[in-house]
Coordinates of C-alpha atoms in Angstrom, one line a residue:
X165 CA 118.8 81.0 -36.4
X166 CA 115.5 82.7 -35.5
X167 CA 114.5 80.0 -32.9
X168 CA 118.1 80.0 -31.5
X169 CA 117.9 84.3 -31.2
X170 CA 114.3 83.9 -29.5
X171 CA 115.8 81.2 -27.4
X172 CA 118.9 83.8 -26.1
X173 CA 116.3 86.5 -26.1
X174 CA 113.8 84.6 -23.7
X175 CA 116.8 83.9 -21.0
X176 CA 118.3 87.3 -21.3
X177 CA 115.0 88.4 -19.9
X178 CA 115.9 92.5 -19.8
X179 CA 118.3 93.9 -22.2
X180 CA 120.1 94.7 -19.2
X181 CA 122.2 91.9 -19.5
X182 CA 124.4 90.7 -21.6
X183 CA 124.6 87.7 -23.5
X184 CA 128.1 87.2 -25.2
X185 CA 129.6 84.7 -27.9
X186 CA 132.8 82.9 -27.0
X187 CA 135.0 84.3 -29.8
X188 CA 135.2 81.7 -33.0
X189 CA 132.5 79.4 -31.4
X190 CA 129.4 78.9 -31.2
X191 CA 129.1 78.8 -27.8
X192 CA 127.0 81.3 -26.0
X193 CA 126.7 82.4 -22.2
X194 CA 125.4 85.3 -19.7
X195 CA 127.4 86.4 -16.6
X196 CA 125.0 87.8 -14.3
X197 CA 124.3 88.2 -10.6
X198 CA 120.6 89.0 -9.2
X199 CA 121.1 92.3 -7.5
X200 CA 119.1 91.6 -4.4
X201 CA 119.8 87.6 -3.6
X202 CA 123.4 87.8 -5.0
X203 CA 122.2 84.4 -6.4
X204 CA 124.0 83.6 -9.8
X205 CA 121.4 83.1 -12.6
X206 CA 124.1 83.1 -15.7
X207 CA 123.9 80.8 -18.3
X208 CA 125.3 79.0 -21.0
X209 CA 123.4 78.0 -24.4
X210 CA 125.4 75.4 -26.9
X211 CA 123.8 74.8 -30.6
X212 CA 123.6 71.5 -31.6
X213 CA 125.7 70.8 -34.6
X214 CA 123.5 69.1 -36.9
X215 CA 120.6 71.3 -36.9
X216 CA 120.9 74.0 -39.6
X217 CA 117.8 75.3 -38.4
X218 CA 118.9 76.3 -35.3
X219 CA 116.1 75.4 -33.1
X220 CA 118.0 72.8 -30.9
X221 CA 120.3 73.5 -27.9
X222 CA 121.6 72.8 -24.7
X223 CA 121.7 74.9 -21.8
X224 CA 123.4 74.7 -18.6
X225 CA 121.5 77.2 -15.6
X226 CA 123.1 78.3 -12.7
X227 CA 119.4 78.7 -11.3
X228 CA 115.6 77.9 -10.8
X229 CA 113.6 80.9 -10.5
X230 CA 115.3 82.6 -7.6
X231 CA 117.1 80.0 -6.2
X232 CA 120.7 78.8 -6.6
X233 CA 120.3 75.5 -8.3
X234 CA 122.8 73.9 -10.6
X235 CA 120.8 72.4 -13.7
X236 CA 120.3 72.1 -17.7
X237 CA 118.4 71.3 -20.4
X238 CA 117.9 69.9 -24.1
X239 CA 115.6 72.2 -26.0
X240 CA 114.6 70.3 -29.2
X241 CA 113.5 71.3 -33.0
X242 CA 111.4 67.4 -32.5
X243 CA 108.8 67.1 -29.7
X244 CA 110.2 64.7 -27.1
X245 CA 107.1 64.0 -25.3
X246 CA 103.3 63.5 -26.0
X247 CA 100.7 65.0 -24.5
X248 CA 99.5 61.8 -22.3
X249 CA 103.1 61.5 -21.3
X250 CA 103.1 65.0 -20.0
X251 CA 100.1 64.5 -18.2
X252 CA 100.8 61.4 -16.8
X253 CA 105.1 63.1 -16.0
X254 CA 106.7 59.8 -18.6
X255 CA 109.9 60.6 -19.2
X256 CA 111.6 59.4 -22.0
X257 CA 114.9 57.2 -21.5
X258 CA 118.1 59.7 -21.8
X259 CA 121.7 58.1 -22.5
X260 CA 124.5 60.6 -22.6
X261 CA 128.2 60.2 -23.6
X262 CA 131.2 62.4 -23.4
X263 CA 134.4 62.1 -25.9
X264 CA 135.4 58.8 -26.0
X265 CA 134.2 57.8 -22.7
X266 CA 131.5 54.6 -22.1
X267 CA 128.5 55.6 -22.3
X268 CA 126.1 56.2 -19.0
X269 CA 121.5 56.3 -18.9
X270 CA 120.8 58.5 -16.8
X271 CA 117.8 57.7 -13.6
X272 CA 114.5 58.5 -14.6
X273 CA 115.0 60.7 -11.1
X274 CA 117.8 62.6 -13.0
X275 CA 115.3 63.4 -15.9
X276 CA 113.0 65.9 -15.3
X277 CA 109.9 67.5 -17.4
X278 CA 110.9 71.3 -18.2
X279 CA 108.0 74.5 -18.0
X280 CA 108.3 77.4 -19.3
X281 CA 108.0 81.2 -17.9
X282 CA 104.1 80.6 -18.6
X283 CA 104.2 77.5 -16.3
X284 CA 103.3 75.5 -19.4
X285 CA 104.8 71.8 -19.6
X286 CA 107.2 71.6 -22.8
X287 CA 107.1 69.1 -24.8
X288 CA 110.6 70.0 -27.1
X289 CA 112.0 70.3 -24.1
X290 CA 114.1 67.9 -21.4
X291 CA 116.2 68.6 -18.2
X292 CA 118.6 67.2 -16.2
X293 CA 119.1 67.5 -12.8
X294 CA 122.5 68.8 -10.8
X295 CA 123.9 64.9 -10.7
X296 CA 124.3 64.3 -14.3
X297 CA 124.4 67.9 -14.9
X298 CA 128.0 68.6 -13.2
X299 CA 129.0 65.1 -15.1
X300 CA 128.1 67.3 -18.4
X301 CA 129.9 70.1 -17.1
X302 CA 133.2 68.4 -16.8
X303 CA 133.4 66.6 -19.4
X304 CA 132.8 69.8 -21.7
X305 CA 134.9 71.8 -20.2
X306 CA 137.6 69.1 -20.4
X307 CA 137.1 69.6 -24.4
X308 CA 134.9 66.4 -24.5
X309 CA 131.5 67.0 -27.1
X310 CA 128.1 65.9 -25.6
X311 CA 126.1 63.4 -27.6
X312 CA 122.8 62.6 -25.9
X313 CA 120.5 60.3 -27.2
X314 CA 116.8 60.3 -26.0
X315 CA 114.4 56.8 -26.4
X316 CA 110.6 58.5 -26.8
X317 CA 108.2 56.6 -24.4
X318 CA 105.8 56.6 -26.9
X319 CA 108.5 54.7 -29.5
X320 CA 109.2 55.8 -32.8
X321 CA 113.3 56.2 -33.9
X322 CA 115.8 57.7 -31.3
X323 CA 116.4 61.0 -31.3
X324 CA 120.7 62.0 -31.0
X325 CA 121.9 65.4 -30.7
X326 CA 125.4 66.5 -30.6
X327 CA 126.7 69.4 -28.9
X328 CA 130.4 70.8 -29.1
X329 CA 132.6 71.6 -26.4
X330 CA 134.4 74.5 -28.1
X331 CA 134.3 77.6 -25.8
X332 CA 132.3 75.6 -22.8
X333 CA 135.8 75.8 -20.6
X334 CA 136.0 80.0 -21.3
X335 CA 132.3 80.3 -20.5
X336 CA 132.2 78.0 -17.3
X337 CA 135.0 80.4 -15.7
X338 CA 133.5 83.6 -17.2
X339 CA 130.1 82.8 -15.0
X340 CA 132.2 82.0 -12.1
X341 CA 131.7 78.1 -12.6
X342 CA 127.9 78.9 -11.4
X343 CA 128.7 79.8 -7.9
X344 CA 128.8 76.5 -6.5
X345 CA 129.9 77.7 -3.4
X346 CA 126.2 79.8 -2.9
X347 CA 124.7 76.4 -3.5
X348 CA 123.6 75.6 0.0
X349 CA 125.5 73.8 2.6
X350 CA 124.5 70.3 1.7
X351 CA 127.4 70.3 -1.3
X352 CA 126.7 68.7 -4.7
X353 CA 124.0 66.3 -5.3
X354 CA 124.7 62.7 -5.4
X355 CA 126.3 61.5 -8.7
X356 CA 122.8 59.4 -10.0
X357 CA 124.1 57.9 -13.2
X358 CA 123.8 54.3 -14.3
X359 CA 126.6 52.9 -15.1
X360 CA 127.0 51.9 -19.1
X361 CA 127.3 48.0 -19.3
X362 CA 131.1 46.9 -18.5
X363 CA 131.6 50.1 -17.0
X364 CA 134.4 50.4 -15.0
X365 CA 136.5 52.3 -12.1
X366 CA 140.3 53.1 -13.3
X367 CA 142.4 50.5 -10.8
X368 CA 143.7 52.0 -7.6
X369 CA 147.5 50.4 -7.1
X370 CA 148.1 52.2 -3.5
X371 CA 147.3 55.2 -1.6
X372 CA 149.0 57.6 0.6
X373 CA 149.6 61.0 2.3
X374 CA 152.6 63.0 1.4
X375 CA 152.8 66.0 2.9
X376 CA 150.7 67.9 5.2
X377 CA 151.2 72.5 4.8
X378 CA 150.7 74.1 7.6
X379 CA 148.1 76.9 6.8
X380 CA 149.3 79.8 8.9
X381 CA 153.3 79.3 8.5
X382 CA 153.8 77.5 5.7
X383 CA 155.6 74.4 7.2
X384 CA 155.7 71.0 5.6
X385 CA 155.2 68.0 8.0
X386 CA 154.7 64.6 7.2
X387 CA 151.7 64.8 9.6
X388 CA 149.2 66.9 11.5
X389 CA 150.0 68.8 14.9
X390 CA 146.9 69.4 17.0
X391 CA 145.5 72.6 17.3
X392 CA 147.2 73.9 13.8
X393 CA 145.2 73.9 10.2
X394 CA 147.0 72.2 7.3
X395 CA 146.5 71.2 3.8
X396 CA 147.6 67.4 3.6
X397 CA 147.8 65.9 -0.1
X398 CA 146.2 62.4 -0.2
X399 CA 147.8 60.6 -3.4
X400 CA 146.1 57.8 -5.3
X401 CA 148.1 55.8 -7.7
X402 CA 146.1 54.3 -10.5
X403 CA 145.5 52.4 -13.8
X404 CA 143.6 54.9 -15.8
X405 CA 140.9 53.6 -18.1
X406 CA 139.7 56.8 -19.3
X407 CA 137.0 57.7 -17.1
X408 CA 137.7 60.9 -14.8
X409 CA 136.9 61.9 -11.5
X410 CA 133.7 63.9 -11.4
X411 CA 133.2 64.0 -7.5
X412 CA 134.5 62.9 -4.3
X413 CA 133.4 63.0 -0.8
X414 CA 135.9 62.7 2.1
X415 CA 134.7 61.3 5.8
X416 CA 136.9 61.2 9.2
X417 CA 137.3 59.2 11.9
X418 CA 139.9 60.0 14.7
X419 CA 141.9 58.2 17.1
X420 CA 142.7 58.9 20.7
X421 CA 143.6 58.1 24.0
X422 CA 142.2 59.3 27.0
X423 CA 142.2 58.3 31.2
X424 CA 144.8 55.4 30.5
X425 CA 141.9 53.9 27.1
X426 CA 141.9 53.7 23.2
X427 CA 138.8 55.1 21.3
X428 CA 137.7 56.1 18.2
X429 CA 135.0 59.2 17.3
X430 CA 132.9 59.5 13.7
X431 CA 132.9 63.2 12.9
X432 CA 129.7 64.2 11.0
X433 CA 132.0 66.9 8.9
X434 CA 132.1 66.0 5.4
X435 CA 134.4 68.0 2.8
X436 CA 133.7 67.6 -0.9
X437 CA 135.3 68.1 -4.4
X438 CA 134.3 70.2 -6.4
X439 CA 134.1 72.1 -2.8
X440 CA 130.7 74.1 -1.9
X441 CA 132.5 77.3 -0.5
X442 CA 135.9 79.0 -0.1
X443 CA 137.1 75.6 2.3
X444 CA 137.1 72.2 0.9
X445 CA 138.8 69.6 -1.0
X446 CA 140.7 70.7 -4.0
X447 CA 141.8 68.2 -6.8
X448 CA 144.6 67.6 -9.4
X449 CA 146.5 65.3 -11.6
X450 CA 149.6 64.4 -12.2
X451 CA 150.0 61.6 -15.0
X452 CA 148.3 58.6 -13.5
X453 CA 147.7 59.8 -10.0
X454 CA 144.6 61.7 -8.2
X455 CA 145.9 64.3 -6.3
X456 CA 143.1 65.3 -3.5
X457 CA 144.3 68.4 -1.3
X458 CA 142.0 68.1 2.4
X459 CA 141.9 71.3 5.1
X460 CA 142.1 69.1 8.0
X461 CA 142.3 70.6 11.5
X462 CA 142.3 68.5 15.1
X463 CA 141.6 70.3 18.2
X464 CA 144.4 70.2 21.2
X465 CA 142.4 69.1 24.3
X466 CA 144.4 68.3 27.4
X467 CA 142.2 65.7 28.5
X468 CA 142.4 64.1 25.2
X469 CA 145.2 62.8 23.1
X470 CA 144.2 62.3 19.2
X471 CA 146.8 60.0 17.6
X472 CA 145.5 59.3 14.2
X473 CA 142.6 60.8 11.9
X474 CA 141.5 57.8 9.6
X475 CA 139.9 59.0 5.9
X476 CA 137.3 57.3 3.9
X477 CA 137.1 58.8 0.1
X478 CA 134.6 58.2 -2.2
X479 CA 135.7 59.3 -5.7
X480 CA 133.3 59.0 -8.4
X481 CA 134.1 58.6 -12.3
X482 CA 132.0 60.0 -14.9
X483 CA 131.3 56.8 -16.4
X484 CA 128.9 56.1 -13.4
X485 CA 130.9 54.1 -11.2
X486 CA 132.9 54.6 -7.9
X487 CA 135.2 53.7 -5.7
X488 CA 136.7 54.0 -2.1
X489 CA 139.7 53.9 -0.3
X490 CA 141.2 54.5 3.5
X491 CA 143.8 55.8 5.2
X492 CA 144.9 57.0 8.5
X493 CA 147.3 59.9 9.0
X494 CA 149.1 60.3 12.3
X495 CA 148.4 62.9 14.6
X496 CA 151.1 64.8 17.1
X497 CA 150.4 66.4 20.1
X498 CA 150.8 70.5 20.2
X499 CA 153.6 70.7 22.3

């Protein structure tokens, strides 16, 4: 317990704030907001289960330094990495797996050598970047445990550490899921997992729009009219397999006619899930379908008549893989 209260006591960094137990777990976190940047530097710390000495843990940061960054780290009781290999930045190979799901090794880019407030390398010490990180995330807070197992460069037996998820889904919404909306303007980092041998996306049987909400007065249309923001649900039927969405990313192309000709325009807009700000893609689940909410909005030009705005998703799974679909929704004219 004494490395685990140093542990707390080095990330609370004043007594100023607070670091708080989930009640009947052992799950621990800090909700805290830097009162100059309003960057979000909380933090959540999660014993691992099978150390009675307390000394190893897993922490998920909602910064680096002073900058919004979404990351975590294994802090270990065992040394995961010799001195040549800290010199020389060897990583040791890291497989993770979540509940029941396949497992996934992570990209040596995903793996990254931790330092200390000193600036000293650690060698107990292992992090992962935002990509595998937000993988973590979900599957903890979906009540999924954490097992990671880490292959030493140097050899020697293979080090597994299990962390529960008890208390990670009250502690992820007490810190404000880390602010990812204050995370910069480029959205989440690329998903950078390898998927587990055999690994698979759940089937996609069809997919659809429903209904489209009109954002101002609350109408339901079965389309978009120009000029008008609306929420349109895209619907995915699938085969589920077990593995869960963990990102998606949702590209447009629209349609129009214009001077008596047909064309088509790429927009360089991208909206994500989980979304980077207040706008965005919103996700849900209803049995066997993906349920992917989109603020979509098409200017009324009178020179130019948009028919049709075409979608390309990208959904990825947390067992690594991914997988894409498209789908045009009509367009009406404003008047």
């Amino acid at each position: 317990m004494r490395r685990l209260l140093t542990a707390l006591l080095a990330l609370s960094f004043t007594a100023a704030h607070a670091i708080d137990r989930v009640p009947g777990t052992n799950t621990y976190y800090s909700a805290r907001t830097d009162p100059i940047t309003d960057v979000n530097t909380s933090f959540i710390l999660i014993p691992e289960v099978n150390d009675l000495t307390d000394q190893t843990s897993y922490t998920i940061r909602c910064s680096n330094r002073d900058q919004a960054e979404l990351w975590s780290y294994l802090s270990a009781k065992h040394a995961l990495l010799a001195d040549t290999e800290l010199e020389y930045a060897t990583k040791p190979v890291v497989t993770i797996r979540l509940g029941s799901d396949a497992p996934v090794v992570l990209r040596d880019q995903d793996v990254s050598i931790v330092s200390n407030a000193s600036d000293d390398m650690d060698s107990a010490a292992i992090g992962f970047t935002a990509g595998p990180t937000r993988q973590i995330v979900a599957g903890l807070t979906a009540g999924k445990r954490l097992v990671v197992r880490i292959n030493r460069a140097s050899g020697g037996q293979a080090l597994t550490y299990t962390f529960p998820a008890t208390g990670v889904g009250t502690a992820w919404a007490t810190i404000g899921a880390c602010g990812t909306g204050r995370a910069g303007s480029a959205g989440p980092a690329p998903v950078t997992i390898t998927p587990a041998p055999g690994a698979a996306a759940p089937k996609f049987t069809r997919w659809y729009f429903t209904t489209c909400t009109d954002a101002t007065s609350g109408a339901v249309r079965a389309g978009l009219i120009a000029g008008r923001a609306h929420l349109c649900d895209l619907v995915i039927d699938t085969v589920p397999n077990g593995a869960q969405p963990v990102r998606a990313e949702f590209r447009y192309e629209l349609e129009y006619r214009e001077a008596g000709r047909t064309g088509k325009l790429t927009l360089d807009s991208v909206d994500r899930w989980p979304a980077t700000g207040a706008s965005g893609a919103r996700y849900r689940q209803s049995g066997p379908q993906l349920i992917f909410t989109l603020p979509l909005n098409v200017r009324a030009r009178p020179e130019r008549v948009y028919t049709s705005i075409n979608v390309t998703a990208t959904v990825y799974f947390n067992n690594g893989t991914s997988k894409r679909v498209y789908e045009p929704l009509p367009v009406r004219p404003a008047n």
